[in-house]
PDB file of C-alpha atoms in Angstrom:
ATOM      1  CA  MET A 118     -17.111  40.572   9.299  1.00 90.00           C
ATOM      2  CA  LYS A 119     -19.611  40.687   6.435  1.00 96.00           C
ATOM      3  CA  ILE A 120     -17.985  39.520   3.205  1.00 97.00           C
ATOM      4  CA  VAL A 121     -19.487  39.717  -0.263  1.00 98.00           C
ATOM      5  CA  ASN A 122     -17.811  37.737  -3.039  1.00 98.00           C
ATOM      6  CA  ILE A 123     -18.142  38.716  -6.698  1.00 98.00           C
ATOM      7  CA  MET A 124     -17.456  36.414  -9.611  1.00 96.00           C
ATOM      8  CA  VAL A 125     -17.085  38.298 -12.850  1.00 93.00           C
ATOM      9  CA  GLY A 126     -16.606  36.741 -16.272  1.00 82.00           C
ATOM     10  CA  GLY A 127     -12.845  36.741 -16.621  1.00 78.00           C
ATOM     11  CA  PRO A 128     -10.669  33.741 -17.673  1.00 82.00           C
ATOM     12  CA  VAL A 129     -11.727  30.770 -15.558  1.00 84.00           C
ATOM     13  CA  ASN A 130      -8.137  29.446 -15.534  1.00 85.00           C
ATOM     14  CA  GLU A 131      -7.254  32.423 -13.308  1.00 87.00           C
ATOM     15  CA  VAL A 132      -9.912  31.516 -10.735  1.00 91.00           C
ATOM     16  CA  PRO A 133      -8.588  29.806  -7.558  1.00 91.00           C
ATOM     17  CA  ILE A 134     -11.107  27.042  -7.028  1.00 92.00           C
ATOM     18  CA  HIS A 135      -9.725  26.091  -3.606  1.00 91.00           C
ATOM     19  CA  ILE A 136     -10.332  29.653  -2.335  1.00 93.00           C
ATOM     20  CA  ILE A 137     -13.814  29.742  -3.886  1.00 94.00           C
ATOM     21  CA  LYS A 138     -14.731  26.657  -1.928  1.00 92.00           C
ATOM     22  CA  LYS A 139     -13.551  28.209   1.338  1.00 92.00           C
ATOM     23  CA  HIS A 140     -15.984  31.125   0.768  1.00 93.00           C
ATOM     24  CA  GLN A 141     -18.856  29.106  -0.694  1.00 92.00           C
ATOM     25  CA  ASP A 142     -21.180  29.670   2.254  1.00 94.00           C
ATOM     26  CA  GLU A 143     -20.887  33.482   2.062  1.00 96.00           C
ATOM     27  CA  ILE A 144     -22.797  35.947  -0.112  1.00 97.00           C
ATOM     28  CA  TRP A 145     -22.015  35.606  -3.803  1.00 98.00           C
ATOM     29  CA  LEU A 146     -22.893  37.803  -6.770  1.00 98.00           C
ATOM     30  CA  GLY A 147     -22.487  36.323 -10.246  1.00 96.00           C
ATOM     31  CA  ILE A 148     -21.801  38.838 -13.021  1.00 94.00           C
ATOM     32  CA  ASP A 149     -22.384  37.738 -16.604  1.00 90.00           C
ATOM     33  CA  TYR A 150     -20.769  34.316 -17.215  1.00 91.00           C
ATOM     34  CA  GLY A 151     -19.471  34.401 -13.675  1.00 93.00           C
ATOM     35  CA  ALA A 152     -22.963  33.403 -12.527  1.00 94.00           C
ATOM     36  CA  THR A 153     -22.904  30.231 -14.639  1.00 93.00           C
ATOM     37  CA  PHE A 154     -19.379  29.468 -13.439  1.00 94.00           C
ATOM     38  CA  LEU A 155     -20.597  29.695  -9.807  1.00 96.00           C
ATOM     39  CA  LEU A 156     -23.420  27.204 -10.509  1.00 95.00           C
ATOM     40  CA  GLN A 157     -20.835  24.838 -11.967  1.00 94.00           C
ATOM     41  CA  GLN A 158     -19.042  25.014  -8.634  1.00 95.00           C
ATOM     42  CA  GLY A 159     -22.215  24.285  -6.674  1.00 95.00           C
ATOM     43  CA  ILE A 160     -22.667  27.887  -5.539  1.00 96.00           C
ATOM     44  CA  ILE A 161     -26.019  29.651  -6.082  1.00 96.00           C
ATOM     45  CA  PRO A 162     -25.442  33.436  -6.187  1.00 97.00           C
ATOM     46  CA  ALA A 163     -27.803  35.819  -4.428  1.00 97.00           C
ATOM     47  CA  VAL A 164     -27.878  37.880  -7.660  1.00 96.00           C
ATOM     48  CA  ALA A 165     -26.987  37.076 -11.230  1.00 95.00           C
ATOM     49  CA  ALA A 166     -26.541  40.118 -13.429  1.00 94.00           C
ATOM     50  CA  GLY A 167     -25.224  40.937 -16.889  1.00 87.00           C
ATOM     51  CA  ASP A 168     -26.056  41.108 -20.549  1.00 85.00           C
ATOM     52  CA  PHE A 169     -25.232  37.352 -20.672  1.00 84.00           C
ATOM     53  CA  ASP A 170     -23.884  37.581 -24.179  1.00 82.00           C
ATOM     54  CA  SER A 171     -21.462  34.806 -23.324  1.00 82.00           C
ATOM     55  CA  THR A 172     -24.171  32.632 -21.772  1.00 83.00           C
ATOM     56  CA  ASN A 173     -26.195  30.361 -24.057  1.00 83.00           C
ATOM     57  CA  GLY A 174     -29.959  29.914 -23.844  1.00 83.00           C
ATOM     58  CA  ASN A 175     -29.869  26.687 -21.871  1.00 87.00           C
ATOM     59  CA  GLU A 176     -27.432  28.161 -19.369  1.00 88.00           C
ATOM     60  CA  LEU A 177     -29.593  31.281 -18.910  1.00 88.00           C
ATOM     61  CA  ASN A 178     -32.700  29.141 -18.361  1.00 87.00           C
ATOM     62  CA  HIS A 179     -30.787  27.091 -15.821  1.00 90.00           C
ATOM     63  CA  LEU A 180     -29.748  30.342 -14.079  1.00 90.00           C
ATOM     64  CA  ARG A 181     -33.346  31.539 -13.942  1.00 93.00           C
ATOM     65  CA  SER A 182     -34.490  28.216 -12.454  1.00 93.00           C
ATOM     66  CA  LEU A 183     -32.011  28.427  -9.546  1.00 94.00           C
ATOM     67  CA  VAL A 184     -31.308  32.105  -8.877  1.00 94.00           C
ATOM     68  CA  ASP A 185     -34.120  34.154  -7.450  1.00 93.00           C
ATOM     69  CA  ASP A 186     -32.755  37.491  -8.599  1.00 95.00           C
ATOM     70  CA  VAL A 187     -31.592  37.566 -12.274  1.00 93.00           C
ATOM     71  CA  ARG A 188     -30.976  41.015 -13.725  1.00 93.00           C
ATOM     72  CA  ILE A 189     -30.634  41.426 -17.508  1.00 90.00           C
ATOM     73  CA  LEU A 190     -28.439  44.422 -18.322  1.00 87.00           C
ATOM     74  CA  PRO A 191     -28.092  46.167 -21.703  1.00 84.00           C
ATOM     75  CA  ALA A 192     -25.061  45.175 -23.757  1.00 76.00           C
ATOM     76  CA  GLU A 193     -24.054  48.858 -24.032  1.00 76.00           C
ATOM     77  CA  LYS A 194     -23.788  50.525 -20.664  1.00 78.00           C
ATOM     78  CA  ASP A 195     -21.684  53.138 -18.871  1.00 80.00           C
ATOM     79  CA  VAL A 196     -20.125  50.729 -16.379  1.00 84.00           C
ATOM     80  CA  THR A 197     -18.018  47.606 -16.663  1.00 85.00           C
ATOM     81  CA  ASP A 198     -19.228  44.288 -15.261  1.00 87.00           C
ATOM     82  CA  THR A 199     -16.788  44.687 -12.336  1.00 91.00           C
ATOM     83  CA  GLN A 200     -18.029  48.206 -11.604  1.00 93.00           C
ATOM     84  CA  TYR A 201     -21.648  47.060 -11.696  1.00 93.00           C
ATOM     85  CA  GLY A 202     -20.969  44.127  -9.339  1.00 94.00           C
ATOM     86  CA  THR A 203     -18.982  46.262  -6.892  1.00 97.00           C
ATOM     87  CA  LYS A 204     -21.718  48.984  -6.847  1.00 96.00           C
ATOM     88  CA  LEU A 205     -24.297  46.283  -6.259  1.00 96.00           C
ATOM     89  CA  ALA A 206     -22.324  44.868  -3.355  1.00 97.00           C
ATOM     90  CA  LEU A 207     -21.792  48.304  -1.761  1.00 97.00           C
ATOM     91  CA  ASN A 208     -25.290  49.671  -2.228  1.00 96.00           C
ATOM     92  CA  GLU A 209     -27.372  46.605  -1.430  1.00 96.00           C
ATOM     93  CA  TYR A 210     -25.231  44.523   0.978  1.00 96.00           C
ATOM     94  CA  HIS A 211     -23.003  47.101   2.788  1.00 97.00           C
ATOM     95  CA  PRO A 212     -20.133  44.668   3.306  1.00 97.00           C
ATOM     96  CA  ASP A 213     -16.945  45.008   5.350  1.00 97.00           C
ATOM     97  CA  GLN A 214     -14.969  43.296   2.581  1.00 97.00           C
ATOM     98  CA  ILE A 215     -15.516  42.641  -1.129  1.00 98.00           C
ATOM     99  CA  ASN A 216     -13.584  39.796  -2.759  1.00 98.00           C
ATOM    100  CA  ILE A 217     -13.542  39.974  -6.561  1.00 97.00           C
ATOM    101  CA  PHE A 218     -12.714  36.858  -8.572  1.00 96.00           C
ATOM    102  CA  GLY A 219     -12.358  36.653 -12.338  1.00 92.00           C
ATOM    103  CA  GLY A 220     -11.261  40.273 -12.585  1.00 89.00           C
ATOM    104  CA  THR A 221      -7.671  39.637 -13.710  1.00 89.00           C
ATOM    105  CA  GLY A 222      -6.026  37.853 -16.673  1.00 82.00           C
ATOM    106  CA  GLY A 223      -7.054  38.027 -20.294  1.00 81.00           C
ATOM    107  CA  ARG A 224      -7.388  41.456 -21.853  1.00 86.00           C
ATOM    108  CA  ILE A 225      -4.920  44.033 -20.455  1.00 90.00           C
ATOM    109  CA  ASP A 226      -7.409  46.905 -20.867  1.00 90.00           C
ATOM    110  CA  GLN A 227      -9.911  45.142 -18.642  1.00 87.00           C
ATOM    111  CA  LEU A 228      -7.203  44.345 -16.061  1.00 90.00           C
ATOM    112  CA  LEU A 229      -6.141  47.996 -15.911  1.00 92.00           C
ATOM    113  CA  ALA A 230      -9.756  49.158 -15.708  1.00 91.00           C
ATOM    114  CA  ASN A 231     -10.189  46.871 -12.670  1.00 91.00           C
ATOM    115  CA  LEU A 232      -6.858  47.802 -11.034  1.00 94.00           C
ATOM    116  CA  PHE A 233      -7.717  51.541 -11.124  1.00 94.00           C
ATOM    117  CA  MET A 234     -11.441  51.149 -10.415  1.00 95.00           C
ATOM    118  CA  PRO A 235     -11.189  51.841  -6.636  1.00 96.00           C
ATOM    119  CA  LEU A 236      -9.842  55.342  -7.368  1.00 96.00           C
ATOM    120  CA  GLN A 237     -13.162  56.351  -9.006  1.00 95.00           C
ATOM    121  CA  ASP A 238     -15.616  58.535  -7.062  1.00 95.00           C
ATOM    122  CA  ASP A 239     -18.133  55.716  -6.624  1.00 94.00           C
ATOM    123  CA  PHE A 240     -15.596  53.509  -4.890  1.00 97.00           C
ATOM    124  CA  LEU A 241     -12.953  55.788  -3.384  1.00 96.00           C
ATOM    125  CA  ASP A 242     -14.559  55.953   0.036  1.00 96.00           C
ATOM    126  CA  HIS A 243     -14.636  52.132   0.170  1.00 97.00           C
ATOM    127  CA  LEU A 244     -11.310  51.201  -1.459  1.00 96.00           C
ATOM    128  CA  GLU A 245      -9.985  49.486   1.691  1.00 97.00           C
ATOM    129  CA  LYS A 246     -12.808  46.940   1.409  1.00 97.00           C
ATOM    130  CA  ILE A 247     -11.917  45.852  -2.136  1.00 98.00           C
ATOM    131  CA  ARG A 248      -9.658  42.858  -2.785  1.00 97.00           C
ATOM    132  CA  PHE A 249      -8.906  41.160  -6.120  1.00 97.00           C
ATOM    133  CA  ILE A 250      -8.026  37.473  -5.869  1.00 96.00           C
ATOM    134  CA  ASP A 251      -6.762  35.098  -8.550  1.00 94.00           C
ATOM    135  CA  ARG A 252      -4.656  31.902  -8.673  1.00 91.00           C
ATOM    136  CA  GLU A 253      -1.365  33.690  -8.156  1.00 92.00           C
ATOM    137  CA  ASN A 254      -2.171  37.131  -6.649  1.00 94.00           C
ATOM    138  CA  THR A 255      -4.087  39.188  -4.119  1.00 96.00           C
ATOM    139  CA  ILE A 256      -4.478  42.933  -4.509  1.00 97.00           C
ATOM    140  CA  ASP A 257      -5.403  45.265  -1.618  1.00 97.00           C
ATOM    141  CA  TYR A 258      -5.708  49.041  -1.513  1.00 98.00           C
ATOM    142  CA  TYR A 259      -4.451  51.553   1.086  1.00 98.00           C
ATOM    143  CA  ARG A 260      -4.795  55.211   1.952  1.00 97.00           C
ATOM    144  CA  PRO A 261      -1.996  57.161   3.719  1.00 98.00           C
ATOM    145  CA  GLY A 262      -1.067  55.717   7.068  1.00 98.00           C
ATOM    146  CA  LYS A 263       1.080  53.128   8.851  1.00 98.00           C
ATOM    147  CA  TYR A 264       0.318  49.448   8.237  1.00 98.00           C
ATOM    148  CA  ALA A 265       1.331  45.932   9.193  1.00 96.00           C
ATOM    149  CA  ILE A 266       0.701  43.307   6.547  1.00 95.00           C
ATOM    150  CA  GLU A 267       0.611  39.601   7.180  1.00 94.00           C
ATOM    151  CA  LYS A 268       2.260  37.219   4.698  1.00 93.00           C
ATOM    152  CA  ASN A 269      -0.043  34.875   2.806  1.00 90.00           C
ATOM    153  CA  PRO A 270       1.674  31.507   3.478  1.00 88.00           C
ATOM    154  CA  ARG A 271       1.452  30.568  -0.218  1.00 86.00           C
ATOM    155  CA  MET A 272       2.832  33.834  -1.551  1.00 89.00           C
ATOM    156  CA  ARG A 273       6.511  34.731  -1.838  1.00 89.00           C
ATOM    157  CA  TYR A 274       6.525  38.019  -3.700  1.00 94.00           C
ATOM    158  CA  LEU A 275       5.359  41.449  -2.602  1.00 95.00           C
ATOM    159  CA  ALA A 276       4.758  44.585  -4.659  1.00 96.00           C
ATOM    160  CA  PHE A 277       3.815  48.147  -3.775  1.00 97.00           C
ATOM    161  CA  VAL A 278       2.049  50.034  -6.582  1.00 96.00           C
ATOM    162  CA  ASN A 279       1.739  53.790  -6.529  1.00 96.00           C
ATOM    163  CA  LEU A 280      -1.569  54.330  -8.261  1.00 97.00           C
ATOM    164  CA  THR A 281      -1.340  58.086  -7.820  1.00 97.00           C
ATOM    165  CA  PRO A 282       1.466  60.495  -6.874  1.00 97.00           C
ATOM    166  CA  VAL A 283       2.716  59.217  -3.521  1.00 98.00           C
ATOM    167  CA  ARG A 284       4.717  60.908  -0.803  1.00 98.00           C
ATOM    168  CA  GLY A 285       6.844  59.382   1.928  1.00 98.00           C
ATOM    169  CA  LEU A 286       6.665  55.739   0.935  1.00 98.00           C
ATOM    170  CA  THR A 287       8.720  53.773   3.435  1.00 98.00           C
ATOM    171  CA  LEU A 288       9.329  50.016   3.509  1.00 97.00           C
ATOM    172  CA  PRO A 289      11.254  49.549   6.733  1.00 97.00           C
ATOM    173  CA  ASP A 290      11.495  45.786   7.096  1.00 95.00           C
ATOM    174  CA  GLU A 291      10.917  44.160   3.691  1.00 95.00           C
ATOM    175  CA  LYS A 292      13.711  42.359   1.893  1.00 95.00           C
ATOM    176  CA  TYR A 293      14.320  45.421  -0.246  1.00 96.00           C
ATOM    177  CA  ARG A 294      13.844  48.560   1.814  1.00 96.00           C
ATOM    178  CA  LEU A 295      12.818  52.084   0.909  1.00 96.00           C
ATOM    179  CA  THR A 296      12.848  55.271   2.968  1.00 97.00           C
ATOM    180  CA  ASN A 297      10.608  58.290   2.510  1.00 97.00           C
ATOM    181  CA  TYR A 298      10.317  57.990  -1.226  1.00 96.00           C
ATOM    182  CA  ASP A 299       8.241  60.455  -3.309  1.00 97.00           C
ATOM    183  CA  SER A 300       6.882  59.612  -6.770  1.00 95.00           C
ATOM    184  CA  ASP A 301       4.944  61.909  -9.092  1.00 96.00           C
ATOM    185  CA  ILE A 302       3.878  59.148 -11.492  1.00 94.00           C
ATOM    186  CA  PRO A 303       2.254  55.741 -11.034  1.00 93.00           C
ATOM    187  CA  PHE A 304       4.997  53.231 -10.296  1.00 92.00           C
ATOM    188  CA  CYS A 305       5.264  49.568  -9.301  1.00 94.00           C
ATOM    189  CA  TRP A 306       7.878  48.469  -6.783  1.00 93.00           C
ATOM    190  CA  SER A 307       7.782  44.837  -7.883  1.00 93.00           C
ATOM    191  CA  SER A 308       9.530  41.571  -6.848  1.00 93.00           C
ATOM    192  CA  ASN A 309      10.021  42.581  -3.243  1.00 95.00           C
ATOM    193  CA  GLU A 310       9.650  39.900  -0.565  1.00 94.00           C
ATOM    194  CA  PHE A 311       8.561  39.563   3.070  1.00 93.00           C
ATOM    195  CA  ASP A 312      11.286  39.486   5.714  1.00 92.00           C
ATOM    196  CA  GLY A 313       9.332  37.633   8.390  1.00 89.00           C
ATOM    197  CA  GLU A 314       5.657  36.761   8.642  1.00 92.00           C
ATOM    198  CA  ILE A 315       4.578  40.379   9.226  1.00 94.00           C
ATOM    199  CA  ASN A 316       6.069  43.410   7.516  1.00 95.00           C
ATOM    200  CA  HIS A 317       5.257  47.082   7.683  1.00 97.00           C
ATOM    201  CA  PHE A 318       4.951  50.069   5.360  1.00 98.00           C
ATOM    202  CA  GLU A 319       3.802  53.646   5.497  1.00 98.00           C
ATOM    203  CA  PHE A 320       3.191  56.733   3.362  1.00 98.00           C
ATOM    204  CA  ILE A 321       1.728  60.165   3.875  1.00 98.00           C
ATOM    205  CA  LYS A 322      -0.059  60.971   0.600  1.00 98.00           C
ATOM    206  CA  GLY A 323      -1.624  59.076  -2.281  1.00 97.00           C
ATOM    207  CA  ILE A 324      -3.112  55.622  -2.948  1.00 98.00           C
ATOM    208  CA  VAL A 325      -1.073  52.437  -2.871  1.00 98.00           C
ATOM    209  CA  ALA A 326      -2.020  48.909  -3.971  1.00 98.00           C
ATOM    210  CA  VAL A 327      -0.215  46.044  -2.285  1.00 97.00           C
ATOM    211  CA  ILE A 328       0.108  42.786  -4.272  1.00 97.00           C
ATOM    212  CA  GLN A 329       1.148  39.464  -2.821  1.00 96.00           C
ATOM    213  CA  SER A 330       2.102  36.960  -5.537  1.00 94.00           C
ATOM    214  CA  PHE A 331       2.977  33.325  -6.117  1.00 88.00           C
ATOM    215  CA  ASP A 332       4.900  32.569  -9.319  1.00 76.00           C
ATOM    216  CA  GLU A 333       3.119  29.428 -10.464  1.00 63.00           C
ATOM    217  CA  LEU A 334       5.099  29.169 -13.703  1.00 58.00           C
ATOM    218  CA  HIS A 335       8.555  29.206 -12.095  1.00 53.00           C
ATOM    219  CA  GLY A 336       7.705  28.219  -8.547  1.00 53.00           C
ATOM    220  CA  ASN A 337       8.550  30.212  -5.449  1.00 53.00           C
ATOM    221  CA  ASN A 338      12.101  28.992  -5.037  1.00 47.00           C
TER     222      ASN A 338
END
């Protein structure tokens, strides 16, 4: 499986360093301050791109000395940093999976822009490849079908998010079950839990995001 990892410039306290290290030998794209953050972790990205408004002159010079491909983008542009990085990954690397770090936390408008990004025309055909990862959550995207999902050993909580109108959502073996539910509005079925190491779900229309979560503040007990 070809994996491309993207570090965008979100709050660094939301970045799971232990997971970054596990992926350090894979392809990395550093977007805006995310590129400098990668260098601080000993990872040299294949591409560093952004307007670098949050990167000082010394940091930018350091980037240019280590990264072969540095792309300076205009401050005012028609795409977000996350959109740019995801397009770059899809168009130039053709991955099987894209892990996006630094895309959650901080400003709520930016979080929502990232959450709904895979529904846009540029990404819709590839939404199953996109995963957001932070210290307490993973977010994956699904089209209609029947699925088995494996529990992340660290995560206790499970949520199913209707990003569009959804038909026939069924959770047959989770802790809190649901049968053939239709929703005309976006809706989050939160605070569910796995019942076993592998659980299943299905639906016949719409787009659903599945979130596995660890409650770091209160623990998982």
